[in-house]
Every structure is written in C-alpha cells, then in structure tokens.
Coordinates of C-alpha atoms and ligand atoms in Angstrom, one line a residue:
M1 CA 5.3 22.2 7.9
S2 CA 8.9 21.6 7.1
M3 CA 10.6 18.6 5.6
S4 CA 13.6 16.6 7.0
D5 CA 16.9 17.9 5.4
K6 CA 17.6 14.5 3.9
P7 CA 15.1 11.8 2.8
L8 CA 14.0 9.2 5.3
I9 CA 14.2 6.6 2.5
S10 CA 16.0 7.4 -0.8
A11 CA 14.8 6.5 -4.3
D12 CA 17.7 4.0 -4.6
E13 CA 16.8 2.3 -1.4
I14 CA 13.2 2.1 -2.5
E15 CA 14.1 0.6 -5.9
R16 CA 16.3 -2.1 -4.3
R17 CA 13.6 -3.0 -1.7
V18 CA 10.8 -3.1 -4.3
A19 CA 12.9 -5.6 -6.3
G20 CA 13.3 -7.6 -3.1
L21 CA 9.6 -7.6 -2.5
A22 CA 8.9 -8.7 -6.0
R23 CA 11.2 -11.7 -5.5
E24 CA 9.5 -12.6 -2.2
I25 CA 6.0 -12.3 -3.8
G26 CA 7.2 -14.2 -7.0
A27 CA 8.4 -17.1 -4.9
D28 CA 4.9 -17.4 -3.2
F29 CA 2.7 -17.1 -6.2
T30 CA 3.3 -20.0 -8.6
G31 CA 0.9 -18.7 -11.2
D32 CA -1.7 -21.5 -11.0
A33 CA -4.4 -19.0 -10.4
E34 CA -4.5 -15.5 -11.9
L35 CA -2.9 -12.9 -9.6
V36 CA -4.9 -9.7 -9.2
L37 CA -3.2 -6.7 -7.8
V38 CA -5.8 -4.6 -6.0
V39 CA -4.1 -1.2 -5.7
V40 CA -5.2 1.2 -3.0
L41 CA -5.8 4.7 -4.4
K42 CA -4.2 7.1 -4.4
G43 CA -1.1 6.5 -2.3
A44 CA -0.1 3.1 -3.6
L45 CA -0.1 4.2 -7.2
I46 CA 3.6 4.7 -7.7
F47 CA 4.6 1.7 -5.5
A48 CA 2.2 -0.5 -7.5
A49 CA 3.5 0.7 -10.8
D50 CA 7.1 -0.2 -9.8
L51 CA 6.1 -3.4 -8.1
M52 CA 4.2 -4.8 -11.1
R53 CA 7.1 -4.1 -13.4
A54 CA 9.5 -5.9 -11.1
L55 CA 7.2 -8.9 -10.7
D56 CA 8.0 -11.8 -13.1
L57 CA 4.4 -12.9 -13.1
P58 CA 1.3 -12.3 -15.2
V59 CA -0.9 -10.0 -13.2
S60 CA -4.1 -8.0 -13.7
V61 CA -4.8 -4.7 -11.9
E62 CA -7.8 -3.4 -10.1
F63 CA -8.2 -0.4 -7.9
I64 CA -9.9 0.2 -4.6
Q65 CA -10.2 3.5 -2.7
A66 CA -11.1 4.2 0.9
E67 CA -11.3 7.5 2.8
S68 CA -9.9 7.5 6.3
Y69 CA -7.9 10.7 6.7
T70 CA -8.3 14.4 6.7
G71 CA -5.0 16.1 6.8
K72 CA -2.7 14.5 9.3
G73 CA -5.2 13.2 11.8
S74 CA -7.2 9.9 11.5
T75 CA -10.9 10.3 11.9
G76 CA -11.2 6.6 12.6
D77 CA -13.9 6.2 10.0
V78 CA -13.3 4.3 6.8
N79 CA -15.6 4.8 3.8
L80 CA -15.2 2.7 0.7
L81 CA -15.2 5.1 -2.3
H82 CA -14.3 2.8 -5.2
L83 CA -14.5 -1.0 -5.5
P84 CA -13.0 -3.3 -8.1
K85 CA -15.5 -4.3 -10.8
A86 CA -13.8 -7.6 -11.8
R87 CA -14.9 -10.8 -10.2
L88 CA -12.3 -11.8 -7.6
A89 CA -13.9 -15.2 -6.6
G90 CA -11.3 -18.0 -6.9
K91 CA -8.5 -15.6 -7.8
D92 CA -5.2 -14.9 -6.0
V93 CA -5.6 -11.4 -4.7
L94 CA -2.7 -9.2 -3.4
L95 CA -3.8 -5.9 -1.8
V96 CA -1.2 -3.3 -2.5
E97 CA -1.0 -0.5 0.2
D98 CA 1.3 2.5 0.6
I99 CA 1.4 2.5 4.4
L100 CA -0.2 0.7 7.4
D101 CA -0.7 3.1 10.3
T102 CA -3.6 2.2 12.6
G103 CA -4.4 -0.6 10.2
R104 CA -8.1 0.3 10.0
T105 CA -8.1 1.1 6.3
A106 CA -6.3 -2.2 5.3
S107 CA -8.5 -4.1 7.7
E108 CA -11.7 -2.8 6.2
L109 CA -10.4 -3.4 2.7
L110 CA -9.3 -6.9 3.5
S111 CA -12.7 -7.8 5.0
W112 CA -14.5 -6.5 1.9
L113 CA -12.1 -8.4 -0.4
N114 CA -12.6 -11.6 1.7
S115 CA -16.3 -11.3 1.1
Q116 CA -15.6 -11.7 -2.6
E117 CA -14.2 -15.2 -1.8
P118 CA -10.8 -15.1 -3.4
A119 CA -8.7 -18.3 -3.5
R120 CA -5.9 -16.4 -1.6
L121 CA -5.8 -12.9 -0.1
L122 CA -2.5 -11.4 0.9
L123 CA -1.3 -7.8 1.8
V124 CA 1.8 -6.0 0.7
T125 CA 2.6 -2.6 2.1
L126 CA 5.5 -0.4 1.2
L127 CA 5.7 1.1 4.7
D128 CA 4.7 -0.3 8.0
K129 CA 4.3 2.1 10.9
P130 CA 3.4 -0.2 13.8
A131 CA 3.4 2.3 16.6
K132 CA -0.3 3.2 16.4
R133 CA -1.7 -0.1 15.2
I134 CA -5.3 -0.6 16.4
A135 CA -6.6 -3.2 14.0
P136 CA -5.1 -6.6 14.6
I137 CA -3.4 -7.0 11.2
S138 CA 0.1 -7.4 10.0
P139 CA 1.2 -7.3 6.4
D140 CA 2.3 -10.5 4.5
Y141 CA 5.1 -8.4 2.9
A142 CA 6.4 -5.0 4.1
G143 CA 9.0 -2.8 2.4
F144 CA 10.2 -0.8 5.3
E145 CA 9.2 -0.5 9.0
I146 CA 9.3 3.2 9.9
P147 CA 9.0 5.1 13.2
D148 CA 5.8 7.1 14.1
C149 CA 6.3 10.1 11.9
F150 CA 4.3 11.5 9.0
V151 CA 5.9 10.8 5.6
V152 CA 5.3 12.0 2.1
G153 CA 6.7 11.2 -1.4
Y154 CA 6.7 8.2 -3.7
G155 CA 2.9 8.4 -3.9
L156 CA 2.2 9.5 -0.3
D157 CA 0.7 12.9 0.3
H158 CA -0.1 15.5 2.8
D159 CA -3.3 17.2 1.8
Q160 CA -2.8 15.9 -1.8
K161 CA 0.7 17.4 -2.1
H162 CA 4.2 15.9 -2.5
R163 CA 3.1 12.6 -4.1
Q164 CA 5.5 13.1 -7.0
L165 CA 8.7 13.2 -4.9
P166 CA 11.0 10.3 -5.8
D167 CA 12.3 9.8 -2.3
I168 CA 10.3 9.4 1.0
W169 CA 10.5 12.4 3.4
A170 CA 9.4 12.9 7.0
L171 CA 7.4 16.1 7.6
Ligands
IMP201 P1 -4.6 3.6 8.7 O1 -6.1 3.3 8.4 O2 -4.5 4.4 10.0 O3 -3.7 2.4 8.7 O4 -4.1 4.6 7.6 C1 -3.8 4.2 6.4 C2 -3.9 5.3 5.4 O5 -3.6 6.6 6.0 C3 -2.8 5.1 4.4 O6 -3.3 4.4 3.3 C4 -2.4 6.6 4.0 O7 -3.3 7.0 3.0 C5 -2.7 7.4 5.3 N1 -1.5 7.6 6.1 C6 -1.1 7.1 7.2 N2 0.1 7.5 7.6 C7 0.5 8.3 6.7 C8 1.8 9.1 6.5 O8 2.7 9.1 7.3 N3 1.8 9.8 5.3 C9 0.8 9.8 4.4 N4 -0.3 9.1 4.5 C10 -0.5 8.4 5.6
MG202 MG1 -3.8 5.4 1.5

C-alpha cells in the first residue's frame, strides 16, 4: 500500500476549513439549548478536538462508536459498540463524523440518536465521499468533498494505522 507523494489535504487547509465550519455551526446554534457534540470513535477524534476548540459555544461531549469496516472493504453491517450515557432528550445534538462513504454508519447513528428525542439533530462530517453513497443522507455541514479514494491521516486509519498524520493522504 503506497501513499500519494503529496497530501490530498494539507494540515493548513484543514485548519482553515475547520475554522470555517465552526463559524457556520456557531451561526446556526444560538445557545438556547445545550449543544452536545456526539463524536464518532475513533476516526473523528482529532477533527472533534479541533472543532470544539474553534467553536465559540458552550458544548458538552459524548462518544458513539459503530463498527462497519474491516480493512478497506465495507461489510455493509453496522454494529453499535458504544452509546452515549448522557440524556439527549431536548438537547441540541451535533453528530461529528470523520467521513461519509456509503452513509450507512451515519444513517444508523442518526436513527439511534433520533430515538433519544433530541430538540435538534444535525450532522457534520470532515470529509464527504459521495461516489458510493447508498443511504439517503447528506451532511448538514461538510469540510471537504473528496473523490472515491481511500484516505488516512488526521484521525482516519487504515487497519488502525496512520491516524496521527497531521495531513490527509490518499492510499
Ligand atoms: P460508511 O458507513 O460507508 O459511510 O462508512 C463510514 C466509515 O467508514 C467512516 O466513519 C470511516 O470509519 C470508514 N471509512 C470510509 N471511507 C474511509 C476512508 O477513505 N478512509 C478511512 N476510513 C474510511
Ligand atoms: Mg469512522
């Protein structure tokens, strides 16, 4: 498996876009209800850490984890491995994803979150890869639309490797 010779998206570009996303999100959440960031483990960890520091809003953080991938191929099955313990009813909830591919994972997570009866439920994804979308969802906020390639870095992995890279690379 080889990496592209330059990053698909550089750390500088990511930093600027995350600041832009934080402004977009900040403009939509007035702060009347508590905003809960529900961060999808493990891939959205670094994005969420940067996004929450760029947001000029009081937030709380919960984690959710689903399993949908082994290596580079999607199995199509989504198992929920970890769910938030905090009550989400009546709260503003923002699901924070690293990447939308088929959309199955986000769609399962959104339907579970919906069942908790939040006041609002929105989705932000750092990367949007619409080429293989199966589930009929689109993000409320997306950092970058990318072509159908497998990417690593800035939290995203291939078999648990490369998450620590500051830039995003295509394999
Ligand atoms: P989906 O259910 O097909 O939308 O897949 C979403 C999940 O698959 C993401 O949360 C990632 O964990 C993983 N995934 C999809 N594409 C990539 C990629 O290019 N690099 C790393 N992980 C990916
Ligand atoms: Mg993921």
